[in-house]
Amino acid sequence: ARTKCAARRSPATAPARAGARGSAAAAAASQRTCAAEARPTQSGKRSRGSSDRLPIAGATRDGGRTTSRPAQKRQRRHGNFDAVAFQRSLQAFASWSNERLKQLLEANGQSKSGNKSILQAKCAFGDAFGSLPRCPQCLGGTVKFRLEGPDGCLRSLPGLYGSPNEQKGNGGAKNQAAKRYYCTGYYDDDEKVECSWQSDQVKLGQWTQQPAGA
């Protein structure tokens, strides 16, 4: 009996017992880790640190980061022109009468001048993108917009759809410096207040589909 007790107290046997206890603790920790990984998080969601979590709707990954794409509403607000959307809207007004086109422009506070092709273009633009605001520079004129002509250059609506004289005097010549949106000023009583503002973007307003008086 004295010999067995001495063997248990012997320093030579202590490392072996410590190693056995360390192995058991490591095994228990490994089991707890596996159980935690297998257990689903609350409400079925992945943990915050998970690298494979679902991306935000409408988002793309840029160099490992998640970035949201610009929304369509933001595009309308800043006035980015989409030729396909404009042409689609233009076809919707092909059968409208001049009077009805003018009523829709009036309901949205837009200019009602021009022939039928110009009126259709104004309605198509507003329907696709929004109403044009007052000029941010002179504060009196209404912002106008240009469209690409057959040569690819931006031209005013009278320069595209007006009479031969209007086409010659309104954007008939190539103008590489022309921008999409512009203002020519306004009339203060009988006096013309000139304005040379132009930009590739503009903040557009709301557009109603209901013509005035309808």
XYZ file of C-alpha atoms in Angstrom:
214
model
C 0.000 0.000 0.000
C 2.861 2.346 0.870
C 4.401 1.568 -2.494
C 1.177 2.500 -4.449
C 0.799 5.814 -2.585
C 4.391 6.636 -3.289
C 3.837 5.913 -6.964
C 0.845 8.283 -7.087
C 2.876 11.025 -5.393
C 5.889 10.408 -7.585
C 6.955 13.443 -9.754
C 7.551 11.129 -12.706
C 3.821 10.386 -13.053
C 2.605 14.058 -12.820
C 3.227 15.042 -16.508
C 1.294 11.997 -17.708
C -1.735 12.919 -15.584
C -1.581 16.590 -16.743
C -1.402 15.501 -20.366
C -4.473 13.318 -19.990
C -6.444 16.155 -18.390
C -5.369 18.552 -21.206
C -6.493 16.128 -23.900
C -9.888 15.709 -22.262
C -10.373 19.495 -21.981
C -9.413 20.010 -25.623
C -11.865 17.338 -26.741
C -14.667 18.940 -24.715
C -13.906 22.382 -26.170
C -13.938 20.948 -29.684
C -17.351 19.370 -29.062
C -18.746 22.691 -27.781
C -17.434 24.500 -30.876
C -19.011 21.986 -33.254
C -22.326 22.228 -31.412
C -22.262 26.021 -31.617
C -21.572 25.930 -35.365
C -24.374 23.440 -35.969
C -26.907 25.377 -33.861
C -28.956 27.878 -36.040
C -29.023 31.472 -34.851
C -32.213 33.124 -33.642
C -34.947 33.589 -36.307
C -32.916 31.477 -38.736
C -30.496 34.367 -39.488
C -26.780 33.984 -39.961
C -24.455 35.521 -37.409
C -23.246 39.073 -38.029
C -19.705 37.944 -38.761
C -20.727 35.412 -41.386
C -18.961 36.091 -44.682
C -21.585 34.307 -46.795
C -24.623 36.294 -45.658
C -27.205 37.281 -48.255
C -26.442 40.593 -50.019
C -28.718 43.601 -49.829
C -31.412 43.649 -52.524
C -30.228 45.598 -55.550
C -26.605 45.526 -54.487
C -23.348 44.535 -56.144
C -20.014 43.555 -54.739
C -17.101 45.912 -55.439
C -13.736 44.569 -54.356
C -15.310 42.566 -51.554
C -17.516 45.455 -50.409
C -21.275 45.568 -50.847
C -22.453 48.664 -52.679
C -26.044 49.554 -53.516
C -27.051 50.367 -57.090
C -28.717 53.730 -57.801
C -32.465 53.399 -57.715
C -34.685 54.300 -60.617
C -36.312 57.023 -58.568
C -32.920 58.649 -58.010
C -32.248 58.539 -61.730
C -35.536 60.364 -62.414
C -34.766 62.952 -59.747
C -31.405 63.891 -61.250
C -32.685 63.873 -64.822
C -30.389 61.298 -66.411
C -31.738 60.896 -69.952
C -32.681 57.430 -71.229
C -33.356 57.437 -74.988
C -35.158 54.073 -74.888
C -37.572 55.230 -72.168
C -38.192 58.469 -74.052
C -39.027 56.712 -77.332
C -41.346 54.287 -75.546
C -43.203 57.178 -73.948
C -43.293 59.094 -77.243
C -45.195 56.263 -78.913
C -47.872 56.437 -76.190
C -48.759 60.005 -77.227
C -48.901 59.352 -80.976
C -52.725 59.376 -81.057
C -53.285 62.332 -78.720
C -54.795 65.546 -80.068
C -53.069 68.908 -79.740
C -55.662 70.060 -77.230
C -55.211 67.061 -74.982
C -51.411 67.366 -75.145
C -51.633 71.017 -74.105
C -53.974 70.142 -71.251
C -51.467 67.607 -69.915
C -48.626 70.132 -70.169
C -50.752 72.743 -68.418
C -51.541 70.337 -65.582
C -47.800 69.914 -65.040
C -46.856 73.579 -65.368
C -44.955 73.097 -68.638
C -44.699 75.240 -71.762
C -47.521 74.655 -74.286
C -45.850 76.287 -77.296
C -44.898 74.442 -80.475
C -46.417 72.213 -83.103
C -47.804 68.755 -82.428
C -44.433 66.990 -82.694
C -42.949 69.376 -80.129
C -45.933 68.964 -77.809
C -45.637 65.179 -78.036
C -41.920 65.353 -77.234
C -42.587 67.536 -74.178
C -45.274 65.177 -72.898
C -43.109 62.132 -73.575
C -40.203 63.635 -71.643
C -42.358 64.510 -68.657
C -44.047 61.118 -68.654
C -40.705 59.304 -68.749
C -38.617 61.456 -66.404
C -40.624 64.183 -64.648
C -41.551 67.845 -65.041
C -38.917 70.434 -65.932
C -38.273 73.068 -63.227
C -37.576 76.769 -63.286
C -34.065 77.730 -64.320
C -31.740 77.632 -61.276
C -29.812 80.613 -62.633
C -32.322 83.243 -63.822
C -35.228 81.801 -61.753
C -37.726 82.998 -64.340
C -37.362 80.802 -67.396
C -38.446 77.185 -67.629
C -35.695 74.670 -68.321
C -35.789 73.169 -71.817
C -34.195 69.977 -73.090
C -32.360 68.929 -76.231
C -32.500 65.658 -78.158
C -29.972 63.968 -80.393
C -30.410 64.828 -84.058
C -29.649 62.594 -87.057
C -25.990 63.630 -86.828
C -25.778 62.684 -83.144
C -25.528 66.293 -81.949
C -27.894 67.727 -79.339
C -30.555 70.000 -80.832
C -33.498 71.918 -79.454
C -37.050 70.748 -80.136
C -37.693 73.568 -82.652
C -34.391 72.638 -84.270
C -35.642 69.075 -84.751
C -39.400 69.390 -85.288
C -39.985 73.021 -86.204
C -40.335 74.694 -89.581
C -37.265 74.932 -91.873
C -36.632 78.471 -90.607
C -36.912 77.319 -86.991
C -34.580 74.414 -87.634
C -32.044 76.780 -89.144
C -32.244 79.245 -86.292
C -32.628 76.779 -83.401
C -29.832 74.300 -83.280
C -29.613 73.641 -87.008
C -25.850 74.032 -86.886
C -23.698 71.551 -85.008
C -22.898 72.645 -81.481
C -20.472 70.353 -79.711
C -20.660 72.467 -76.526
C -24.437 72.096 -76.192
C -25.689 70.280 -73.087
C -28.894 68.362 -72.487
C -30.727 70.986 -70.414
C -30.671 74.743 -71.003
C -32.515 78.020 -70.536
C -32.853 80.965 -72.903
C -34.432 83.339 -70.375
C -37.909 84.750 -69.932
C -40.010 87.835 -70.619
C -40.452 90.437 -67.897
C -43.509 92.251 -69.275
C -42.339 93.013 -72.818
C -38.621 92.882 -72.089
C -36.656 89.678 -72.709
C -34.306 88.664 -69.899
C -31.599 86.557 -71.496
C -30.112 83.475 -69.838
C -27.302 81.183 -70.981
C -27.563 78.458 -68.327
C -27.108 74.837 -69.443
C -26.233 71.545 -67.758
C -26.184 67.790 -68.339
C -28.373 67.183 -65.287
C -31.306 68.873 -63.636
C -33.594 68.136 -60.701
C -36.964 67.091 -62.089
C -40.357 67.377 -60.409
C -43.449 65.205 -60.123
C -45.549 64.449 -63.208
C -49.301 63.900 -63.234
C -50.955 61.736 -65.881
C -54.264 63.609 -65.667
C -54.741 66.425 -68.214
C -56.098 69.707 -66.935
C -59.880 69.932 -67.187
C -60.269 66.208 -67.840
